[in-house]
Short mmCIF file of C-alpha atoms and ligand atoms in Angstrom, two decimals:
data_model
loop_
_atom_site.label_atom_id
_atom_site.label_comp_id
_atom_site.label_asym_id
_atom_site.label_seq_id
_atom_site.Cartn_x
_atom_site.Cartn_y
_atom_site.Cartn_z
CA MET A 1 -259.00 172.49 -5.72
CA ALA A 2 -256.29 174.89 -4.63
CA ALA A 3 -257.01 178.60 -4.78
CA THR A 4 -253.94 179.13 -6.72
CA SER A 5 -254.69 181.62 -9.49
CA ARG A 6 -251.70 181.48 -11.67
CA GLN A 7 -250.51 177.94 -12.62
CA THR A 8 -246.96 179.14 -13.10
CA ASP A 9 -246.85 179.38 -9.31
CA SER A 10 -248.82 176.17 -8.53
CA SER A 11 -247.59 172.90 -7.19
CA ALA A 12 -247.77 169.33 -8.68
CA GLU A 13 -250.65 168.28 -6.49
CA ASP A 14 -252.65 171.46 -7.44
CA ASP A 15 -252.02 170.74 -11.10
CA THR A 16 -253.29 167.12 -10.93
CA ALA A 17 -256.30 168.07 -8.89
CA PHE A 18 -257.16 170.74 -11.41
CA LEU A 19 -256.74 168.66 -14.43
CA LEU A 20 -258.85 165.90 -12.92
CA HIS A 21 -261.57 168.33 -12.08
CA SER A 22 -261.37 169.94 -15.54
CA TYR A 23 -261.70 166.57 -17.33
CA GLN A 24 -264.69 165.47 -15.17
CA ARG A 25 -266.53 168.74 -16.00
CA LEU A 26 -265.65 168.42 -19.66
CA ARG A 27 -266.77 164.89 -19.92
CA GLN A 28 -270.14 165.70 -18.25
CA ILE A 29 -270.67 168.44 -20.82
CA ALA A 30 -269.72 166.19 -23.73
CA SER A 31 -272.07 163.44 -22.64
CA GLU A 32 -274.98 165.81 -22.17
CA ARG A 33 -274.28 167.13 -25.71
CA THR A 34 -274.03 163.77 -27.12
CA ALA A 35 -277.43 162.81 -25.70
CA ASP A 36 -278.87 165.93 -27.36
CA PRO A 37 -277.36 165.61 -30.71
CA THR A 38 -278.08 168.98 -32.25
CA THR A 39 -275.37 169.78 -34.79
CA LEU A 40 -275.00 173.55 -34.42
CA PRO A 41 -274.86 175.90 -31.34
CA ASP A 42 -277.99 177.88 -30.75
CA PRO A 43 -277.59 181.47 -31.97
CA ALA A 44 -277.71 182.98 -28.32
CA SER A 45 -274.85 180.69 -27.15
CA LEU A 46 -272.83 181.55 -30.21
CA ALA A 47 -273.33 185.30 -29.68
CA HIS A 48 -272.59 184.93 -25.92
CA ALA A 49 -269.23 183.18 -26.60
CA ILE A 50 -268.08 185.98 -28.93
CA ALA A 51 -269.15 188.60 -26.50
CA ALA A 52 -267.27 186.82 -23.68
CA LEU A 53 -263.83 187.13 -25.54
CA PRO A 54 -261.26 189.48 -24.02
CA TYR A 55 -261.25 192.71 -25.77
CA ALA A 56 -258.18 195.05 -25.88
CA ASP A 57 -260.20 198.10 -24.88
CA HIS A 58 -261.26 196.53 -21.53
CA SER A 59 -259.36 197.86 -18.52
CA ASP A 60 -258.61 194.15 -17.35
CA PHE A 61 -257.17 192.97 -20.78
CA LEU A 62 -254.41 190.50 -20.16
CA ALA A 63 -254.74 190.79 -16.35
CA PRO A 64 -254.15 187.30 -14.82
CA ARG A 65 -257.53 185.65 -14.19
CA GLY A 66 -256.14 182.39 -12.83
CA ALA A 67 -256.74 178.85 -13.95
CA PRO A 68 -259.93 177.98 -12.26
CA ALA A 69 -261.67 181.11 -13.52
CA VAL A 70 -260.26 180.45 -17.11
CA LEU A 71 -261.63 176.77 -17.05
CA GLU A 72 -265.04 178.11 -16.00
CA HIS A 73 -264.87 180.66 -18.78
CA ILE A 74 -263.96 178.07 -21.42
CA LEU A 75 -266.50 175.49 -20.28
CA THR A 76 -269.60 177.76 -19.61
CA ALA A 77 -269.04 180.67 -21.95
CA LEU A 78 -266.94 179.40 -24.89
CA ALA A 79 -267.83 175.72 -25.24
CA PRO A 80 -271.54 176.31 -25.88
CA GLY A 81 -270.64 178.50 -28.85
CA LEU A 82 -268.65 175.49 -30.50
CA ASN A 83 -270.49 173.02 -32.69
CA ASN A 84 -271.05 169.31 -32.23
CA GLN A 85 -269.26 168.18 -35.30
CA SER A 86 -267.73 165.48 -33.52
CA LEU A 87 -270.33 164.84 -30.70
CA SER A 88 -273.23 164.49 -32.98
CA GLY A 89 -273.45 161.40 -35.34
CA ARG A 90 -275.48 163.51 -37.78
CA TYR A 91 -273.01 166.34 -38.55
CA TYR A 92 -272.44 165.65 -42.25
CA GLY A 93 -270.55 168.76 -43.40
CA PHE A 94 -267.32 168.65 -45.24
CA VAL A 95 -265.66 165.26 -44.36
CA THR A 96 -264.90 165.74 -40.69
CA GLY A 97 -264.99 162.44 -38.87
CA GLY A 98 -265.46 162.43 -35.08
CA VAL A 99 -263.31 161.18 -32.30
CA LEU A 100 -263.35 157.58 -30.99
CA PRO A 101 -263.06 157.56 -27.20
CA VAL A 102 -259.83 155.51 -27.31
CA ALA A 103 -258.35 158.17 -29.57
CA GLU A 104 -259.40 160.86 -27.26
CA ALA A 105 -257.72 159.05 -24.34
CA ALA A 106 -254.58 158.54 -26.31
CA ASP A 107 -254.70 162.17 -27.50
CA ASN A 108 -254.68 163.19 -23.80
CA VAL A 109 -251.54 161.07 -23.27
CA VAL A 110 -249.92 163.01 -26.31
CA THR A 111 -250.69 166.33 -24.52
CA ALA A 112 -249.72 165.30 -20.97
CA LEU A 113 -246.31 163.78 -22.14
CA ASP A 114 -245.73 166.17 -24.91
CA GLN A 115 -243.18 164.30 -26.91
CA ASN A 116 -241.46 166.22 -29.88
CA VAL A 117 -241.28 163.45 -32.65
CA GLN A 118 -238.67 164.88 -34.97
CA VAL A 119 -235.34 163.15 -34.66
CA ASN A 120 -235.30 159.34 -34.24
CA LEU A 121 -233.12 158.91 -31.19
CA PRO A 122 -233.84 155.31 -30.45
CA GLY A 123 -232.38 155.59 -26.81
CA HIS A 124 -234.32 158.76 -26.18
CA SER A 125 -238.01 157.87 -26.62
CA ALA A 126 -240.15 155.07 -28.03
CA ALA A 127 -242.11 157.65 -29.80
CA HIS A 128 -240.67 157.12 -33.29
CA ALA A 129 -241.06 153.36 -32.92
CA ILE A 130 -244.68 153.82 -31.94
CA GLU A 131 -245.26 156.00 -35.00
CA ASP A 132 -243.83 153.53 -37.18
CA ALA A 133 -245.83 150.59 -35.79
CA ALA A 134 -248.99 152.71 -36.40
CA LEU A 135 -247.83 153.30 -39.99
CA ALA A 136 -247.20 149.79 -40.43
CA MET A 137 -250.57 148.70 -39.20
CA LEU A 138 -252.17 151.29 -41.49
CA ILE A 139 -250.34 149.98 -44.58
CA ALA A 140 -251.59 146.50 -43.71
CA LEU A 141 -255.17 147.67 -43.14
CA LEU A 142 -255.16 149.51 -46.39
CA ASP A 143 -253.78 146.33 -48.09
CA LEU A 144 -250.86 148.19 -49.64
CA GLY A 145 -248.38 145.31 -49.60
CA PRO A 146 -245.51 144.94 -47.29
CA ALA A 147 -244.57 148.10 -45.14
CA THR A 148 -241.03 147.95 -46.53
CA ASP A 149 -242.49 148.86 -49.83
CA TRP A 150 -243.27 152.34 -48.36
CA PRO A 151 -239.82 153.19 -46.74
CA SER A 152 -240.55 156.96 -46.59
CA ARG A 153 -243.66 157.12 -44.52
CA THR A 154 -244.69 159.78 -41.98
CA PHE A 155 -247.58 161.58 -40.12
CA THR A 156 -248.57 164.97 -41.48
CA THR A 157 -251.22 167.57 -40.41
CA GLY A 158 -253.67 166.32 -42.78
CA ALA A 159 -254.33 165.75 -46.54
CA THR A 160 -253.42 169.21 -47.45
CA GLY A 161 -249.94 168.59 -45.85
CA SER A 162 -249.63 165.22 -47.60
CA ASN A 163 -250.66 166.49 -50.90
CA THR A 164 -248.05 169.22 -50.56
CA VAL A 165 -245.42 166.77 -49.62
CA GLY A 166 -246.45 164.58 -52.65
CA LEU A 167 -246.08 167.38 -55.15
CA ALA A 168 -242.72 168.40 -53.61
CA CYS A 169 -241.54 164.81 -54.03
CA GLY A 170 -242.98 164.45 -57.45
CA ARG A 171 -241.41 167.63 -58.72
CA GLU A 172 -238.01 166.41 -57.39
CA ALA A 173 -238.42 162.98 -59.09
CA VAL A 174 -239.75 163.87 -62.45
CA ILE A 175 -236.92 166.39 -63.02
CA ALA A 176 -234.28 163.93 -61.78
CA ARG A 177 -235.72 161.29 -64.13
CA ARG A 178 -235.27 163.73 -67.10
CA CYS A 179 -231.62 164.43 -66.33
CA GLU A 180 -229.77 162.34 -63.78
CA GLY A 181 -227.97 164.52 -61.04
CA VAL A 182 -230.32 167.45 -61.44
CA SER A 183 -232.18 168.21 -58.20
CA VAL A 184 -234.80 170.85 -57.53
CA ALA A 185 -233.96 170.58 -53.79
CA GLU A 186 -230.46 171.57 -54.50
CA MET A 187 -230.58 173.92 -57.40
CA GLY A 188 -234.11 175.41 -57.22
CA LEU A 189 -236.96 174.95 -59.48
CA LEU A 190 -235.83 177.47 -62.30
CA ALA A 191 -232.25 176.31 -62.47
CA ALA A 192 -233.06 172.58 -62.35
CA CYS A 193 -235.86 172.88 -65.09
CA GLN A 194 -233.39 174.61 -67.16
CA ALA A 195 -230.59 171.99 -66.53
CA ALA A 196 -233.15 169.20 -67.43
CA GLY A 197 -234.52 170.91 -70.57
CA THR A 198 -238.03 171.14 -69.02
CA ARG A 199 -240.14 174.15 -69.72
CA GLU A 200 -243.27 173.01 -67.66
CA ILE A 201 -244.13 170.69 -64.89
CA GLN A 202 -247.88 169.81 -65.03
CA VAL A 203 -250.13 168.09 -62.63
CA LEU A 204 -252.78 165.89 -64.40
CA THR A 205 -255.99 164.98 -62.45
CA SER A 206 -259.74 164.76 -62.58
CA MET A 207 -261.71 166.89 -60.17
CA GLY A 208 -258.70 167.32 -57.90
CA HIS A 209 -259.40 168.55 -54.38
CA SER A 210 -258.94 172.26 -53.88
CA SER A 211 -255.94 171.53 -51.70
CA LEU A 212 -254.07 170.13 -54.76
CA SER A 213 -254.03 173.60 -56.49
CA LYS A 214 -252.99 174.91 -53.14
CA ALA A 215 -250.16 172.55 -52.90
CA ALA A 216 -249.28 173.32 -56.61
CA SER A 217 -248.91 176.97 -55.66
CA ILE A 218 -246.95 176.28 -52.51
CA VAL A 219 -244.27 174.03 -54.36
CA GLY A 220 -243.96 176.65 -57.13
CA LEU A 221 -245.78 174.93 -59.91
CA GLY A 222 -248.77 177.28 -59.70
CA HIS A 223 -252.47 176.74 -59.94
CA HIS A 224 -252.40 176.75 -63.74
CA ALA A 225 -250.17 173.67 -63.62
CA VAL A 226 -253.19 171.57 -62.37
CA LYS A 227 -254.95 170.21 -65.61
CA GLU A 228 -258.30 168.70 -65.46
CA LEU A 229 -258.45 165.62 -67.76
CA ARG A 230 -262.04 164.33 -67.19
CA VAL A 231 -263.45 161.33 -69.08
CA SER A 232 -266.84 163.27 -69.61
CA GLU A 233 -269.26 165.72 -68.18
CA GLU A 234 -271.43 162.82 -66.94
CA GLU A 235 -268.52 161.41 -64.98
CA PRO A 236 -266.06 164.29 -64.35
CA TRP A 237 -264.43 162.59 -61.47
CA ARG A 238 -263.07 159.82 -63.89
CA LEU A 239 -259.51 160.33 -65.13
CA ASP A 240 -259.28 160.11 -68.98
CA LEU A 241 -256.39 157.85 -69.69
CA ASN A 242 -256.07 158.72 -73.29
CA ALA A 243 -255.82 162.48 -72.45
CA VAL A 244 -253.19 161.57 -69.89
CA GLU A 245 -250.95 159.72 -72.39
CA LYS A 246 -251.22 162.71 -74.82
CA GLU A 247 -250.11 165.16 -72.14
CA LEU A 248 -247.23 162.79 -70.99
CA ALA A 249 -245.94 162.74 -74.54
CA ARG A 250 -245.53 166.49 -74.77
CA GLU A 251 -242.04 167.55 -75.57
CA GLY A 252 -240.16 169.47 -72.68
CA VAL A 253 -242.90 168.80 -70.26
CA ALA A 254 -242.71 166.85 -66.99
CA SER A 255 -245.87 165.41 -65.40
CA ILE A 256 -247.21 164.49 -61.90
CA ILE A 257 -250.42 162.42 -62.23
CA VAL A 258 -252.83 162.80 -59.17
CA ILE A 259 -255.49 160.28 -58.71
CA SER A 260 -258.63 161.69 -56.81
CA ALA A 261 -259.40 158.43 -54.96
CA GLY A 262 -262.47 159.85 -53.44
CA GLU A 263 -263.74 163.07 -55.03
CA VAL A 264 -265.00 165.24 -52.34
CA ASN A 265 -268.50 166.27 -53.86
CA THR A 266 -269.61 162.86 -54.99
CA GLY A 267 -267.37 160.38 -53.16
CA ARG A 268 -266.56 158.68 -56.53
CA PHE A 269 -263.34 157.55 -57.86
CA ALA A 270 -260.98 158.65 -60.66
CA THR A 271 -259.97 155.11 -61.60
CA ASN A 272 -261.48 151.73 -62.20
CA ALA A 273 -260.28 148.12 -61.94
CA LEU A 274 -257.58 148.06 -64.70
CA ASP A 275 -256.73 151.80 -64.92
CA MET A 276 -253.99 151.69 -62.16
CA PRO A 277 -251.72 149.24 -64.02
CA LYS A 278 -252.16 151.19 -67.25
CA LEU A 279 -251.24 154.45 -65.56
CA ARG A 280 -248.28 152.82 -63.94
CA SER A 281 -246.83 151.68 -67.19
CA LEU A 282 -247.58 155.08 -68.85
CA ALA A 283 -245.78 156.86 -65.87
CA ASP A 284 -242.78 154.56 -66.00
CA ARG A 285 -242.57 155.09 -69.91
CA TYR A 286 -242.65 158.89 -69.62
CA GLY A 287 -240.90 159.33 -66.29
CA ALA A 288 -244.09 160.77 -64.55
CA TRP A 289 -244.84 160.55 -60.77
CA ILE A 290 -248.22 159.08 -59.50
CA HIS A 291 -249.79 160.46 -56.46
CA VAL A 292 -252.87 159.19 -54.94
CA ASP A 293 -255.16 161.61 -52.90
CA GLY A 294 -256.95 159.09 -50.87
CA ALA A 295 -257.75 161.29 -47.99
CA PHE A 296 -260.98 159.65 -47.21
CA GLY A 297 -261.73 157.41 -50.23
CA ILE A 298 -258.84 154.93 -49.68
CA PHE A 299 -260.75 153.61 -46.82
CA ALA A 300 -263.04 151.86 -49.30
CA ARG A 301 -260.39 149.36 -49.24
CA VAL A 302 -261.21 148.27 -45.77
CA LEU A 303 -264.87 147.55 -46.58
CA PRO A 304 -265.91 143.80 -46.45
CA LYS A 305 -265.15 141.91 -49.63
CA THR A 306 -268.89 141.20 -50.21
CA ASP A 307 -271.08 141.74 -53.19
CA GLU A 308 -272.54 145.04 -52.02
CA TYR A 309 -268.91 146.60 -51.90
CA LEU A 310 -267.38 144.95 -55.02
CA ASN A 311 -267.97 148.06 -57.12
CA LEU A 312 -266.10 150.22 -54.61
CA HIS A 313 -263.25 147.74 -54.33
CA ALA A 314 -262.91 147.97 -58.02
CA HIS A 315 -262.47 151.73 -57.87
CA VAL A 316 -259.66 151.43 -55.33
CA ALA A 317 -257.90 148.56 -56.86
CA GLY A 318 -254.29 148.99 -57.78
CA LEU A 319 -253.80 152.28 -55.72
CA GLU A 320 -250.73 150.50 -54.19
CA LEU A 321 -249.04 151.10 -57.52
CA ALA A 322 -248.64 154.82 -56.90
CA ASP A 323 -245.38 156.48 -56.05
CA SER A 324 -246.91 158.34 -53.11
CA ILE A 325 -250.32 158.36 -51.27
CA THR A 326 -252.24 160.75 -49.12
CA VAL A 327 -254.34 159.33 -46.40
CA ASP A 328 -256.35 161.35 -43.74
CA ALA A 329 -256.64 159.90 -40.27
CA HIS A 330 -258.82 162.67 -38.80
CA LYS A 331 -261.67 161.88 -41.31
CA ILE A 332 -262.82 158.10 -41.58
CA LEU A 333 -260.40 156.92 -38.96
CA ASN A 334 -262.04 159.05 -36.32
CA VAL A 335 -259.00 160.45 -34.56
CA PRO A 336 -258.85 164.11 -33.45
CA TYR A 337 -257.42 166.89 -35.55
CA ASP A 338 -254.88 167.05 -36.91
CA ALA A 339 -253.52 163.84 -38.37
CA GLY A 340 -252.78 162.85 -41.91
CA ILE A 341 -250.34 160.36 -43.40
CA PHE A 342 -247.87 160.46 -46.32
CA LEU A 343 -246.63 157.20 -47.76
CA CYS A 344 -243.86 157.09 -50.41
CA ARG A 345 -242.20 154.13 -52.31
CA ASP A 346 -239.08 156.02 -52.86
CA ALA A 347 -236.45 155.61 -50.12
CA SER A 348 -234.47 158.74 -51.05
CA ILE A 349 -236.62 161.35 -52.78
CA PRO A 350 -238.41 162.67 -49.64
CA SER A 351 -235.20 162.93 -47.68
CA ARG A 352 -233.54 164.75 -50.57
CA VAL A 353 -236.45 167.24 -50.50
CA PHE A 354 -236.92 167.69 -46.69
CA GLN A 355 -233.50 167.06 -45.27
CA ASN A 356 -232.35 169.82 -42.81
CA PRO A 357 -228.87 170.70 -44.35
CA ASN A 358 -226.16 171.93 -42.22
CA ALA A 359 -227.61 171.04 -38.73
CA VAL A 360 -225.23 168.48 -37.21
CA TYR A 361 -227.31 168.42 -33.91
CA LEU A 362 -230.31 167.17 -35.97
CA ALA A 363 -228.41 164.11 -37.42
CA THR A 364 -229.89 160.80 -36.63
CA PRO A 365 -227.23 158.48 -35.02
CA SER A 366 -227.17 154.99 -36.63
CA GLY A 367 -228.21 152.51 -33.92
CA PRO A 368 -229.10 148.88 -33.80
CA SER A 369 -232.82 149.44 -34.03
CA GLY A 370 -233.10 152.98 -35.18
CA THR A 371 -231.47 152.72 -38.65
CA THR A 372 -234.45 151.72 -40.54
CA ILE A 373 -236.84 154.48 -39.29
CA GLN A 374 -236.12 157.72 -41.01
CA SER A 375 -236.32 160.76 -38.82
CA ALA A 376 -239.57 162.55 -39.33
CA LEU A 377 -237.82 166.00 -39.68
CA ASN A 378 -235.98 164.70 -42.73
CA ILE A 379 -239.02 163.36 -44.73
CA GLY A 380 -241.80 165.78 -43.98
CA LEU A 381 -242.60 169.43 -43.61
CA GLU A 382 -242.19 170.18 -39.90
CA ASN A 383 -239.26 169.90 -37.69
CA SER A 384 -240.93 170.11 -34.27
CA ARG A 385 -244.24 168.15 -34.41
CA ARG A 386 -246.77 166.63 -32.21
CA PHE A 387 -246.96 162.95 -31.50
CA ARG A 388 -250.04 162.54 -33.57
CA ALA A 389 -249.34 158.87 -34.18
CA LEU A 390 -250.60 157.80 -30.80
CA PRO A 391 -254.26 158.15 -31.38
CA VAL A 392 -254.01 156.45 -34.86
CA TYR A 393 -252.14 153.63 -33.12
CA ALA A 394 -254.71 153.44 -30.25
CA VAL A 395 -257.63 153.22 -32.91
CA LEU A 396 -255.94 150.49 -35.06
CA LEU A 397 -255.00 148.49 -32.02
CA SER A 398 -258.46 148.80 -30.37
CA GLU A 399 -260.64 148.36 -33.34
CA GLY A 400 -258.46 146.10 -35.59
CA ARG A 401 -259.42 145.45 -39.19
CA ALA A 402 -262.90 144.10 -38.26
CA GLY A 403 -263.79 147.18 -36.28
CA ILE A 404 -262.72 149.65 -38.77
CA SER A 405 -264.32 147.61 -41.59
CA SER A 406 -267.65 147.58 -39.89
CA MET A 407 -267.46 151.15 -38.94
CA ALA A 408 -266.88 152.14 -42.61
CA ALA A 409 -269.65 149.78 -43.71
CA ARG A 410 -272.19 151.51 -41.41
CA MET A 411 -271.27 154.87 -43.11
CA VAL A 412 -271.87 153.36 -46.55
CA THR A 413 -275.20 151.76 -45.35
CA LEU A 414 -276.54 155.06 -44.19
CA ALA A 415 -275.32 156.88 -47.29
CA ARG A 416 -277.09 154.38 -49.59
CA GLY A 417 -280.13 154.47 -47.46
CA ILE A 418 -280.37 158.33 -47.87
CA ALA A 419 -279.53 157.90 -51.55
CA SER A 420 -282.22 155.42 -52.07
CA PHE A 421 -284.75 157.71 -50.41
CA LEU A 422 -283.65 160.71 -52.62
CA ALA A 423 -283.82 158.64 -55.81
CA SER A 424 -287.46 157.80 -55.35
CA SER A 425 -288.49 161.27 -53.91
CA PRO A 426 -290.84 163.47 -55.86
CA HIS A 427 -288.96 166.53 -54.36
CA TYR A 428 -285.27 165.83 -54.80
CA ASP A 429 -282.79 164.82 -57.48
CA LEU A 430 -280.08 162.39 -56.43
CA LEU A 431 -276.93 163.55 -58.14
CA PRO A 432 -274.49 163.16 -59.93
CA SER A 433 -276.98 161.35 -62.26
CA PRO A 434 -280.67 161.62 -61.33
CA PHE A 435 -281.67 158.94 -63.90
CA ASN A 436 -279.07 156.39 -62.83
CA PRO A 437 -279.01 156.12 -58.90
CA ASN A 438 -276.12 153.61 -59.16
CA LEU A 439 -276.25 152.98 -55.48
CA GLU A 440 -273.56 150.45 -55.55
CA SER A 441 -271.12 153.31 -56.48
CA THR A 442 -272.20 155.23 -53.50
CA PHE A 443 -269.46 155.38 -50.67
CA MET A 444 -270.17 157.73 -47.80
CA ILE A 445 -271.05 160.95 -49.70
CA VAL A 446 -274.47 161.80 -50.81
CA LEU A 447 -275.11 164.65 -53.47
CA PHE A 448 -278.48 165.90 -54.29
CA ARG A 449 -280.60 168.98 -54.97
CA ALA A 450 -284.22 170.02 -54.66
CA LYS A 451 -286.32 169.72 -57.89
CA ASP A 452 -287.99 173.18 -57.03
CA PRO A 453 -285.22 175.76 -58.00
CA VAL A 454 -286.42 178.27 -55.47
CA LEU A 455 -286.22 175.84 -52.65
CA ASN A 456 -282.93 174.58 -53.95
CA THR A 457 -281.35 178.04 -53.51
CA THR A 458 -282.09 177.92 -49.74
CA LEU A 459 -281.95 174.12 -49.17
CA VAL A 460 -278.68 173.98 -47.23
CA PRO A 461 -279.50 176.79 -44.76
CA LYS A 462 -282.96 175.34 -44.21
CA ILE A 463 -281.60 171.96 -43.38
CA ASN A 464 -278.98 173.43 -41.16
CA SER A 465 -281.38 175.69 -39.36
CA THR A 466 -283.16 172.57 -38.06
CA ARG A 467 -279.86 171.70 -36.21
CA LYS A 468 -280.84 168.09 -36.43
CA LEU A 469 -278.40 167.40 -39.12
CA PHE A 470 -275.77 169.60 -40.94
CA ALA A 471 -275.23 169.52 -44.62
CA SER A 472 -272.44 171.34 -46.75
CA GLY A 473 -273.46 173.42 -49.77
CA THR A 474 -271.73 173.01 -53.07
CA THR A 475 -272.39 173.40 -56.81
CA TRP A 476 -272.91 170.60 -59.37
CA ASN A 477 -273.10 171.49 -63.05
CA GLY A 478 -273.30 175.21 -62.20
CA THR A 479 -276.38 174.78 -59.89
CA PRO A 480 -276.41 174.82 -56.02
CA ALA A 481 -276.35 171.23 -54.65
CA CYS A 482 -276.28 169.87 -51.04
CA ARG A 483 -273.94 167.28 -49.76
CA LEU A 484 -273.97 164.94 -46.86
CA ALA A 485 -270.79 163.27 -45.87
CA ILE A 486 -271.20 160.53 -43.41
CA SER A 487 -267.88 160.04 -41.43
CA ASN A 488 -268.41 159.95 -37.86
CA TRP A 489 -268.12 156.61 -35.85
CA ARG A 490 -271.34 157.35 -34.09
CA VAL A 491 -273.23 156.70 -37.41
CA ASP A 492 -276.27 154.53 -36.66
CA PRO A 493 -278.13 153.80 -39.89
CA ALA A 494 -281.47 152.54 -38.13
CA ALA A 495 -281.66 155.70 -35.88
CA ASP A 496 -280.21 158.18 -38.36
CA LEU A 497 -282.11 157.47 -41.55
CA PRO A 498 -285.63 158.31 -40.24
CA VAL A 499 -284.19 161.64 -38.86
CA VAL A 500 -282.73 162.59 -42.21
CA THR A 501 -285.70 161.59 -44.35
CA GLU A 502 -288.07 163.43 -41.83
CA VAL A 503 -286.16 166.56 -42.09
CA LEU A 504 -285.79 166.44 -45.94
CA THR A 505 -289.55 165.57 -46.23
CA THR A 506 -290.63 168.45 -43.98
CA ILE A 507 -288.37 170.96 -45.68
CA ALA A 508 -289.86 170.01 -49.14
CA THR A 509 -293.53 169.88 -47.99
CA PRO A 510 -293.86 172.51 -45.20
CA HIS A 511 -297.62 172.87 -45.38
CA SER A 512 -298.48 169.17 -45.27
CA GLN A 513 -296.72 168.90 -42.11
CA GLN A 514 -298.46 171.73 -40.12
C1 LIG B 601 -260.25 166.67 -46.92
C2 LIG B 601 -259.48 166.45 -48.13
C3 LIG B 601 -258.29 167.04 -48.45
C4 LIG B 601 -257.82 168.08 -47.40
O1 LIG B 601 -257.43 167.51 -46.29
P1 LIG B 601 -257.16 168.24 -44.94
O2 LIG B 601 -257.02 167.14 -43.99
O3 LIG B 601 -258.36 169.10 -44.71
O4 LIG B 601 -256.08 169.05 -45.01
C5 LIG B 601 -257.72 166.76 -49.51
N1 LIG B 601 -258.07 165.91 -50.44
C6 LIG B 601 -259.36 165.38 -50.32
C7 LIG B 601 -259.84 164.26 -51.25
C8 LIG B 601 -259.97 165.59 -49.13
O5 LIG B 601 -261.18 164.86 -48.87
#
């Protein structure tokens, strides 16, 4: 390793030696941490990492330290303060996924070759064609019909980005459907609504993800536009189709319907078997847009078509009838952050909304092979963007349908194993319905609470302080609840189930274990 301190002065050989060395060190640390799959950093390492940060009142603040010293600092002082959400198969917080090795390898290529995938210039880079190949494979994997049904398709930063793009497209379409030639993109929301005789644009959903309200704010509809139309308090994730129809019929109101295909607390689904065809005909009758938030839940469609998954298949049936769909890649697909996907049936709405006007240098030349792939910068939020398709491409190509299907099935097997343990436990209530475990509706999220209300208020911190697994806290029917989301490719039901049940048993019966 050269003694060069600042890389801005170093040679190409120095750079290669430095990077090889850094990667060897990193992989060694990662494999040690995988062998000891604690989920959180120990408190001392966490404090040490924070204390090691540069502080503006130090005399050497922003003095050049050089690359080797910085690498040492990152690997030995900072990395121990980071959690094992990816390296442990038992980090069940939020829905995070992990990183398949082939995705990590591809992501390193993305960084090393640093393509800017914005304008599709066919003679310039294969990056856009690779993105499109990844999207076509994903559409086939999710059984959404021919890729040509989704002419506006692109990678986003994640489901929040995709939901925002979805509402922006929905907003444009529902106004244009009310009055031809009127465009929010051209005229702005206020003038377009006025021209279309529309006093309100509403978003109809059931237990919509929090990012949906955020998206509604960003696109100018506002949090209050999001209306919860739940079938019942027992099944609040289910969308009430009668209520939807009533809302659609309101005079002077345009509507976007958002399907929670995977509700984040319960993993349950807004629709069942025949709901999507009904919603499609309602939407067509009233000029509404249907957006599916399928961040993680849409992957139920890749599960084997066997009896144990029939119930889940029914809940994700018909999602291909939507106008637009959100998919996350950094969750179940196990690619690194950040990667989401937006799919849209309409060939022109996204480009109407996201077109960069007046920038001739950004125009896509029409070429023999490039004409069918829309430039990413004209159908999505960003202009400059990372080549985040490559890790997705790598996972789809490496695992294929069979590999992804069995990975998802392992997640479901562990979730159902935990759910079944909880359903028969004297200490816990399996939620959402303690008296109806309904295991065949369990996807890869398990929601529960302790029967003892005192224990229940400290349940999540007690679980997480064991560092053997990591749970997220939430509330269910106004009371604290605990949630396990199984989304890492490392999931190993035979090895993980005993660890989870042992932790939960010990927490509920501390004295009997001493
Ligand atoms: C995770 C999630 C989101 C937000 O996704 P990000 O990738 O974190 O932006 C939106 N909707 C659902 C259903 C989710 O699970």
